[in-house]
mmCIF file of C-alpha atoms in Angstrom:
data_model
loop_
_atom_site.group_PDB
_atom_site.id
_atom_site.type_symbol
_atom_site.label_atom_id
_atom_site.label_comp_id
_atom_site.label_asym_id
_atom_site.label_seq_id
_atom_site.Cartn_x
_atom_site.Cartn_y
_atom_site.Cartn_z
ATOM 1 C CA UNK H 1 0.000 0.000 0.000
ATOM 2 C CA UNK H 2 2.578 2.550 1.568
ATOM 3 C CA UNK H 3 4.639 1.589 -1.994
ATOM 4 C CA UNK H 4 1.483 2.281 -4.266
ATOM 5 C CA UNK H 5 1.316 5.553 -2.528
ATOM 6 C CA UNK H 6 4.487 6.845 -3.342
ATOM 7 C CA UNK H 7 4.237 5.779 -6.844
ATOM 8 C CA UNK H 8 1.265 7.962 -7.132
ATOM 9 C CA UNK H 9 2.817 10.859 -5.337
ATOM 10 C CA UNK H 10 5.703 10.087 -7.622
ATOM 11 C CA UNK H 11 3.966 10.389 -10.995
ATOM 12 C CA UNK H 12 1.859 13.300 -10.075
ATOM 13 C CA UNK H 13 4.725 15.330 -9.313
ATOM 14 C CA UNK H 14 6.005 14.461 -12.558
ATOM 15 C CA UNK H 15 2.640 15.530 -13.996
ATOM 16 C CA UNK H 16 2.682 18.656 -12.489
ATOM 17 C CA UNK H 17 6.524 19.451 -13.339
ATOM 18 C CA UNK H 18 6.173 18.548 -16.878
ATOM 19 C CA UNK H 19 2.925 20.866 -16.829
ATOM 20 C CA UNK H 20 5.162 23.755 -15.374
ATOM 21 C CA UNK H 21 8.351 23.009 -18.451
ATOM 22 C CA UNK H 22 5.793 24.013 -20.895
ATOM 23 C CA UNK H 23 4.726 26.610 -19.153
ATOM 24 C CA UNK H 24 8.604 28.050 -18.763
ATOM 25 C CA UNK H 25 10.046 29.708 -21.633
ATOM 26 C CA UNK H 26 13.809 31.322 -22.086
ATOM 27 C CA UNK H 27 14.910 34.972 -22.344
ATOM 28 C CA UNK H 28 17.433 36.353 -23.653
ATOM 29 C CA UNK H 29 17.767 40.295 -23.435
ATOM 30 C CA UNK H 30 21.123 42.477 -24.291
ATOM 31 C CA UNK H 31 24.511 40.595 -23.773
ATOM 32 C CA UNK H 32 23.700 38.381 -20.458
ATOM 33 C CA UNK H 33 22.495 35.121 -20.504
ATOM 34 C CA UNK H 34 19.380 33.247 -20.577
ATOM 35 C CA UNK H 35 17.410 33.511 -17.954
ATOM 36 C CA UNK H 36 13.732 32.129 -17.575
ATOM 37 C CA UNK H 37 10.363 33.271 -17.813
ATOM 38 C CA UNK H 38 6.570 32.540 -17.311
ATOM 39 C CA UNK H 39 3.662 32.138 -19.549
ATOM 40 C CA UNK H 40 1.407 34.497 -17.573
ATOM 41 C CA UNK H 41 -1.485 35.024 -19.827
ATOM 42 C CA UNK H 42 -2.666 33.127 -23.267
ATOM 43 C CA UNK H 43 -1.823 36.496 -25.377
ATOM 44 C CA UNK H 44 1.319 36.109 -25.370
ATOM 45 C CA UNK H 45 2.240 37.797 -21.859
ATOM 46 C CA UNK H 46 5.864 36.800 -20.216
ATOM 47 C CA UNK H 47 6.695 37.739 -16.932
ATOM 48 C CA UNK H 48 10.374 37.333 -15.781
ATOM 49 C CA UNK H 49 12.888 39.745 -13.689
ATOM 50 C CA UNK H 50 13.956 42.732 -14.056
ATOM 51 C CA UNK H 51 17.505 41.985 -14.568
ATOM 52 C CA UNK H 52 16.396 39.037 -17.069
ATOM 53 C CA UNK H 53 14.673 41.546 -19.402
ATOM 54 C CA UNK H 54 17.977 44.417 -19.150
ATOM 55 C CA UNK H 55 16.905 45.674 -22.960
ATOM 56 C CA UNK H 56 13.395 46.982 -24.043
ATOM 57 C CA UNK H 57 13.557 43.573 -26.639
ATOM 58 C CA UNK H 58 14.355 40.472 -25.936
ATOM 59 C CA UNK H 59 14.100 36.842 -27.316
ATOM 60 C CA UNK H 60 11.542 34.306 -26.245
ATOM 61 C CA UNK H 61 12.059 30.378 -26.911
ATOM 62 C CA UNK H 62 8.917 28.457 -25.918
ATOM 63 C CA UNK H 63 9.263 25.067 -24.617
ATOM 64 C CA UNK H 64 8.167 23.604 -27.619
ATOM 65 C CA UNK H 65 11.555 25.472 -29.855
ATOM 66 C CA UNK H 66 9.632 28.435 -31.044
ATOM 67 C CA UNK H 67 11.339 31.945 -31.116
ATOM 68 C CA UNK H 68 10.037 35.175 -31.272
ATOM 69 C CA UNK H 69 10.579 38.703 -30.921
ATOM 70 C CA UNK H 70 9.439 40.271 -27.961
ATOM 71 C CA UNK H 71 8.783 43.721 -26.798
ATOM 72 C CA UNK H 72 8.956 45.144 -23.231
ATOM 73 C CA UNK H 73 5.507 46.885 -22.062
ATOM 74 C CA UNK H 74 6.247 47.415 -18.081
ATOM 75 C CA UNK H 75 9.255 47.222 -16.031
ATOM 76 C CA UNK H 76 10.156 47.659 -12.529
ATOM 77 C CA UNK H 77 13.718 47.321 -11.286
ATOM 78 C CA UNK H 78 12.829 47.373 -7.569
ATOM 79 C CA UNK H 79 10.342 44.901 -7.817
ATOM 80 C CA UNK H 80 12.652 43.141 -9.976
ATOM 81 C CA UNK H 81 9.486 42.521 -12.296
ATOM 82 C CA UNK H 82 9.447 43.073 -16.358
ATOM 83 C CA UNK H 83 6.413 41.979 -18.337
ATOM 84 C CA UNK H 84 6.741 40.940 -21.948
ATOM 85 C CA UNK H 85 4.737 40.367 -25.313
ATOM 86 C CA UNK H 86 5.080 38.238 -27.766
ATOM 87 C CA UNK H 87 2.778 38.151 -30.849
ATOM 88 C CA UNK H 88 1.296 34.740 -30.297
ATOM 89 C CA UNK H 89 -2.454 33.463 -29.290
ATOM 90 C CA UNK H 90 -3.866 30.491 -27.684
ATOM 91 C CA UNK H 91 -0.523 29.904 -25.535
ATOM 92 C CA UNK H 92 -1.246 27.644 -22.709
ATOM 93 C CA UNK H 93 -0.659 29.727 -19.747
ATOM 94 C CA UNK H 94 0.453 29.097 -15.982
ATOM 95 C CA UNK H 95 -1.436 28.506 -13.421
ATOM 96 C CA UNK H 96 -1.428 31.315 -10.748
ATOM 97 C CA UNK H 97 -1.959 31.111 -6.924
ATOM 98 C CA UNK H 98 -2.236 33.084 -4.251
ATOM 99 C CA UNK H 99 1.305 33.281 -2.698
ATOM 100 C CA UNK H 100 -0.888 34.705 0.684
ATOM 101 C CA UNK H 101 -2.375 31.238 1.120
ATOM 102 C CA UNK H 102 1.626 29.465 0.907
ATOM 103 C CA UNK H 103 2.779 27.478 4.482
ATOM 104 C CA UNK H 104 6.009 27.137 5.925
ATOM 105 C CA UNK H 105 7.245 23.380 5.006
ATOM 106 C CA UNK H 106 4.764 23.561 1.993
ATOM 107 C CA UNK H 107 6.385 21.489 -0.820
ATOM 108 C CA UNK H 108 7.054 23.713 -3.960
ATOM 109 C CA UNK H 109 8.653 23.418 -7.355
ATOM 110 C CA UNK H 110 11.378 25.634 -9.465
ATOM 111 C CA UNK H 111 11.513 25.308 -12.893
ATOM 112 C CA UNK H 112 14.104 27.200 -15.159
ATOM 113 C CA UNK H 113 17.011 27.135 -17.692
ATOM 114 C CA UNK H 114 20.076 26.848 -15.705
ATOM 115 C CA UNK H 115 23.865 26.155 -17.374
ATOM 116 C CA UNK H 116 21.752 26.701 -20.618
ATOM 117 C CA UNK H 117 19.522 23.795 -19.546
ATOM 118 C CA UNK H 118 15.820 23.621 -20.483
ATOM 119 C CA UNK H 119 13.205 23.411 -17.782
ATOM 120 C CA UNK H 120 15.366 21.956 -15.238
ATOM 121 C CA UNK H 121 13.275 21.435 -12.513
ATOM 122 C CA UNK H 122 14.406 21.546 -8.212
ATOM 123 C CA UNK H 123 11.719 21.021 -5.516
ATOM 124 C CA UNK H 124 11.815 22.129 -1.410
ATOM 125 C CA UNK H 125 9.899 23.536 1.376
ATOM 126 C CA UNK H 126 8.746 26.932 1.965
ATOM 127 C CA UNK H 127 10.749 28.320 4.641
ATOM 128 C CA UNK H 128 9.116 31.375 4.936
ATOM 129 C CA UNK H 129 6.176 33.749 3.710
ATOM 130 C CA UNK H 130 6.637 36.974 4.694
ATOM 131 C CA UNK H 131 5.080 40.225 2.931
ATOM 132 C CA UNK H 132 7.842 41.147 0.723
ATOM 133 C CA UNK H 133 9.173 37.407 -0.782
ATOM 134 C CA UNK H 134 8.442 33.560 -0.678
ATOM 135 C CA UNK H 135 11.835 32.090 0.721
ATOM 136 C CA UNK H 136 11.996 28.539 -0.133
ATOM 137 C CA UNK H 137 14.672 25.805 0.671
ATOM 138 C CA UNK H 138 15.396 24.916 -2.832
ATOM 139 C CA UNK H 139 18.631 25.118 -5.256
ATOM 140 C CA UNK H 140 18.448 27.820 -7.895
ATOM 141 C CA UNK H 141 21.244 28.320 -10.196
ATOM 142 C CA UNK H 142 22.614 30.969 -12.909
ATOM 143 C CA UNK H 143 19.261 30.904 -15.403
ATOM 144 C CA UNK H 144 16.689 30.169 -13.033
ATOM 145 C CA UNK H 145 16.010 33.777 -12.851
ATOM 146 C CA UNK H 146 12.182 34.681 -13.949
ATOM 147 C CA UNK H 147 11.080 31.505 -14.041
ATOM 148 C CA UNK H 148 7.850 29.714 -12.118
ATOM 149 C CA UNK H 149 7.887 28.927 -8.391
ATOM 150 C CA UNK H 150 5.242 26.804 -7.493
ATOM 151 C CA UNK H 151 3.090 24.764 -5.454
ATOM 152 C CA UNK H 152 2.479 21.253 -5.626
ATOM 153 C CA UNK H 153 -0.313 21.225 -7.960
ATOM 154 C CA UNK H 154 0.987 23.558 -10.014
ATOM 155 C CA UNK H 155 0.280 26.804 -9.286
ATOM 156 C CA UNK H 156 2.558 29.575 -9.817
ATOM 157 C CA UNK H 157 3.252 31.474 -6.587
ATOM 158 C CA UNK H 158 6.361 33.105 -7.454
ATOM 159 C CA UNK H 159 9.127 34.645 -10.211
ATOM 160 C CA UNK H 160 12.320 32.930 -8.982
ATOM 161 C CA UNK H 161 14.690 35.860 -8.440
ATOM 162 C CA UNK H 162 17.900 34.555 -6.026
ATOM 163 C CA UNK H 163 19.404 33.041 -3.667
ATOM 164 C CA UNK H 164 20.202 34.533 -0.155
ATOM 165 C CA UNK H 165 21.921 32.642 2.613
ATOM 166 C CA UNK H 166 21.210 29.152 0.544
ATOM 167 C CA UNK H 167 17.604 30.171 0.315
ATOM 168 C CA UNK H 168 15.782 30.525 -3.175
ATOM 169 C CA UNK H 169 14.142 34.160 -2.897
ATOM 170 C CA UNK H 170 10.908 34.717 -5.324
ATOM 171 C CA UNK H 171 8.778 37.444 -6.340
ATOM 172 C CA UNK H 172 5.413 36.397 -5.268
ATOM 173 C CA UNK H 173 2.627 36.008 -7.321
ATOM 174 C CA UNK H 174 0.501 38.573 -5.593
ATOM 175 C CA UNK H 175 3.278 41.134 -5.920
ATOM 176 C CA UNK H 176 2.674 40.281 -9.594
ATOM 177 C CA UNK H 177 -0.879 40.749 -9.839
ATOM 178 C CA UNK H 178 -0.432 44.424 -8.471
ATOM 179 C CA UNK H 179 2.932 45.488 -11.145
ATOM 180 C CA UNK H 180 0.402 44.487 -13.847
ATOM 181 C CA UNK H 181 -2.261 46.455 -12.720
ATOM 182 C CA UNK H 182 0.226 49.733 -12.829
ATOM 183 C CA UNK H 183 0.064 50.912 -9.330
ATOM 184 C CA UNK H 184 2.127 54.202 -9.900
ATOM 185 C CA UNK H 185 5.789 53.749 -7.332
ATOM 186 C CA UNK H 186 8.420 56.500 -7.093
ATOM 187 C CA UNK H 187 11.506 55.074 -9.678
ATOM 188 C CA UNK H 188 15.039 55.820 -10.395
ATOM 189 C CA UNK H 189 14.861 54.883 -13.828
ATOM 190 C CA UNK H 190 17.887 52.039 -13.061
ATOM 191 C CA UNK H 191 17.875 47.886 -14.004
ATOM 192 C CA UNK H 192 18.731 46.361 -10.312
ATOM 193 C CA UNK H 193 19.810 43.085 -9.792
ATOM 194 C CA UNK H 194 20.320 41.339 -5.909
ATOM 195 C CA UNK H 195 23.843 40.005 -4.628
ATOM 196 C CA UNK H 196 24.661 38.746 -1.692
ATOM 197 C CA UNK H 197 27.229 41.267 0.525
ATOM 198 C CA UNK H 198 26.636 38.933 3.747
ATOM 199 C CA UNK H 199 25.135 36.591 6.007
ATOM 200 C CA UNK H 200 22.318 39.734 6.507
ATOM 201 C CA UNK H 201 23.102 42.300 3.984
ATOM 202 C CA UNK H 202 22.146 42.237 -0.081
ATOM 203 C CA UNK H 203 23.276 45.052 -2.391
ATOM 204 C CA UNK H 204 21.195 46.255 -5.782
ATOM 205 C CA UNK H 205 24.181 46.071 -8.953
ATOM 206 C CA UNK H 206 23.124 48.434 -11.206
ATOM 207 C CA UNK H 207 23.099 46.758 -14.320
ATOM 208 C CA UNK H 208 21.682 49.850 -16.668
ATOM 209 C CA UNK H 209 20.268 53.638 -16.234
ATOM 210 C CA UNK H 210 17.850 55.101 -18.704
ATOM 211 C CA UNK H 211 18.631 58.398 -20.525
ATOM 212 C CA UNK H 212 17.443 61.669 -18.405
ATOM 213 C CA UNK H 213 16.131 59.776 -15.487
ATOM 214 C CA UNK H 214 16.626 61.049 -12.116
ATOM 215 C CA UNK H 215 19.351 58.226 -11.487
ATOM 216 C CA UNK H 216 21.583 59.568 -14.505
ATOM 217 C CA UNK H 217 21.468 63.361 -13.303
ATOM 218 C CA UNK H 218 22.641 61.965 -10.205
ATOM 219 C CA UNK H 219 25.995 60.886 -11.620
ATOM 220 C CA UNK H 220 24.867 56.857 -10.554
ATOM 221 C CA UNK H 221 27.226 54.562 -12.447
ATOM 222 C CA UNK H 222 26.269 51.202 -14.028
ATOM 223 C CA UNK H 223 28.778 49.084 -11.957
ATOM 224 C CA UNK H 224 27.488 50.762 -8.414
ATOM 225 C CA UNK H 225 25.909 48.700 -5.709
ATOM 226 C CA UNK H 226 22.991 50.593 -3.699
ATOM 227 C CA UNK H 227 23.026 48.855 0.086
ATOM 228 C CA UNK H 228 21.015 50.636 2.086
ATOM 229 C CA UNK H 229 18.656 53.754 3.321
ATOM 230 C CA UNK H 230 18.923 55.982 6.001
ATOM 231 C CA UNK H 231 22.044 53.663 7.414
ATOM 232 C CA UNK H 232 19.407 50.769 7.000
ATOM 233 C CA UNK H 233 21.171 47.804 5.399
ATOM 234 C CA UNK H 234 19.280 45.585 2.613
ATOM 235 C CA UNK H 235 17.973 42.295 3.490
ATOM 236 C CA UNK H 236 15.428 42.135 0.842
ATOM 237 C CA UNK H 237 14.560 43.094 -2.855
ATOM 238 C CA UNK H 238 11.821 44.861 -1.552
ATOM 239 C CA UNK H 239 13.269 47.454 0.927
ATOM 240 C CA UNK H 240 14.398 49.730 -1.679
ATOM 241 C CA UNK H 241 11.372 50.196 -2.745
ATOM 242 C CA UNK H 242 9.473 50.112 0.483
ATOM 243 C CA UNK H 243 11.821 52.965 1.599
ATOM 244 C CA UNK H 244 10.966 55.611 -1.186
ATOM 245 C CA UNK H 245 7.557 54.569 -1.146
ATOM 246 C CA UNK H 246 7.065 55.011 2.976
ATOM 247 C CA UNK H 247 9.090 58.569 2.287
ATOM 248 C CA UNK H 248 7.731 62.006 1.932
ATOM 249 C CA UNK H 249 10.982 64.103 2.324
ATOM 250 C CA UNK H 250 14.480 63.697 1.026
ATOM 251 C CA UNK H 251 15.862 59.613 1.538
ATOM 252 C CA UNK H 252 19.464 59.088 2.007
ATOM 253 C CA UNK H 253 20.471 56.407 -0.498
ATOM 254 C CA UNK H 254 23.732 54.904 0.484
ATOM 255 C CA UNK H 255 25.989 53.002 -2.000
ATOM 256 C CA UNK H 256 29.181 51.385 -3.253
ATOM 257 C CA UNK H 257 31.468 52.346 -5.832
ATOM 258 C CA UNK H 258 35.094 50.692 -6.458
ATOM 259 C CA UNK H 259 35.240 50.091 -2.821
ATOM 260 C CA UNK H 260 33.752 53.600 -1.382
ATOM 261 C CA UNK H 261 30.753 53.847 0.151
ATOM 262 C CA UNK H 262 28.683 57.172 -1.258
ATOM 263 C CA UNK H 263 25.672 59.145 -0.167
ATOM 264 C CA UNK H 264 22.577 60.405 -2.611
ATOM 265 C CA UNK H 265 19.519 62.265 -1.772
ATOM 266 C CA UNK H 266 16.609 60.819 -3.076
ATOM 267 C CA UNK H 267 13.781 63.391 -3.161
ATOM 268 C CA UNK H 268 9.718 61.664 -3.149
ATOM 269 C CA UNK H 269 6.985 63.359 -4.267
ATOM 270 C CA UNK H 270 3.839 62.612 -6.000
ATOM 271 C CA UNK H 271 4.797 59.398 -7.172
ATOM 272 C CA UNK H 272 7.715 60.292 -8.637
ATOM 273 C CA UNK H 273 11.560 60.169 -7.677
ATOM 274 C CA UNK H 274 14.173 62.906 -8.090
ATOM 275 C CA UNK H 275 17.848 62.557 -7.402
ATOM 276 C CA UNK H 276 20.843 64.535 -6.365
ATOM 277 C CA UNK H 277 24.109 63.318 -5.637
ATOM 278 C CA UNK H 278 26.780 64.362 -2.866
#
């Protein structure tokens, strides 16, 4: 009996996983690597990270070897969220849950394109659930960035995003729902993505600044690492943007450059983010 049971557990898991590789595509965006991405609606709509989707086009392989041309429509580098569309109909999309509803020792499932890979697959616990990220105790490697966190039947509940202290950090799904919907957030017009600085501490590399934004006029470099606010280290993706949003005067951003540590003001109002440097 206890065998039979495990050989059903077994071959719905591989049901479910095989579900999710379809539902994974690659992306390829500027001079990095792949990285991963979700089928998040059947019009063609990819979500993936931020630091996945670096270039306002980018190249989308489907599971099943088709390529196309896709186009960036939203992007948020603190989130760590980009959306993209392809021209294609009557995809089959993921499944999305509600990362609210996730449990700590939950079983959940990563699927990406690591080493080049396609729709490798790692599974784990949920380790925590806390407001800003789904922490999981799974392996994620180089390429697993953007793609599909999920629970055990299949439901996406997460973009896969890094790894922090051995943990898998994702985007949750929720945090999803709201970047599509366009909530307006103060920006500094830069492409972020995490590393690890220590055991307790993450920095934001900025990988690219857009032309005239308030990041640029500040004299921010691509190559600097932002770690903190107010002397308030990073410890997750979110902060950064939890920071500017939860301030209505001038923030002081601190950050990293060939060693140094410098200081710029970022100014908050009405939604929108100005920058000066000192």
């Amino acid at each position: 009996m206890a065998n039979t049971t495990l050989t059903n557990i077994a071959a719905e898991l591989t049901e479910v996983a095989a579900k999710l590789r379809d539902r994974t595509v690659k992306v390829k965006s500027g001079s990095l690597g792949v990285g991963s991405g979700v089928i998040w609606q059947s019009d063609g709509l990819i979500i993936t990270n931020a630091h996945v989707a670096t270039s306002n086009r980018a190249t989308v392989e489907l599971a099943d070897g088709r390529v196309f041309d896709a186009v960036r429509t939203q992007f948020d580098p603190q989130q760590d969220l980009a959306a993209l569309k392809i021209v294609a109909t009557n995809l089959t999309a993921a499944t999305i849950g509600n990362s609210e509803a996730l449990r700590v020792g939950e079983l959940v499932l990563a699927v990406g394109n690591p080493f080049a890979d396609s729709g490798a697959v790692t599974t784990g616990i949920i380790y925590a659930n806390n407001p800003r990220a789904v922490m999981a105790d799974l392996q994620l490697y180089p390429g697993n960035s953007g793609g599909p966190l999920a629970d055990c039947q299949g439901r996406v509940v997460g973009i896969n995003t890094m790894i922090v202290n051995g943990l898998a950090v994702a985007v949750k799904s929720n945090t999803v729902e709201r970047f599509l919907q366009g909530n307006s957030r103060p920006q500094l017009g830069i492409t972020l993505q995490p590393v690890l600085l220590s055991r307790r501490s993450l920095g934001l590399l900025v990988l690219s600044i857009l032309p005239n934004s308030a990041a640029e006029i500040a004299g921010v470099q691509i190559g600097d690492v932002l770690i903190g606010v107010s002397g308030r280290l990073f410890t997750s993706m979110n902060d950064l943007t939890k920071y500017l949003h939860d301030s209505k005067d001038s923030v002081p951003l601190q950050l990293l450059r060939n060693g140094k540590q410098f200081v710029i003001y970022v100014e908050v109002q009405s939604g929108r983010t100005a920058v000066e440097a000192t």
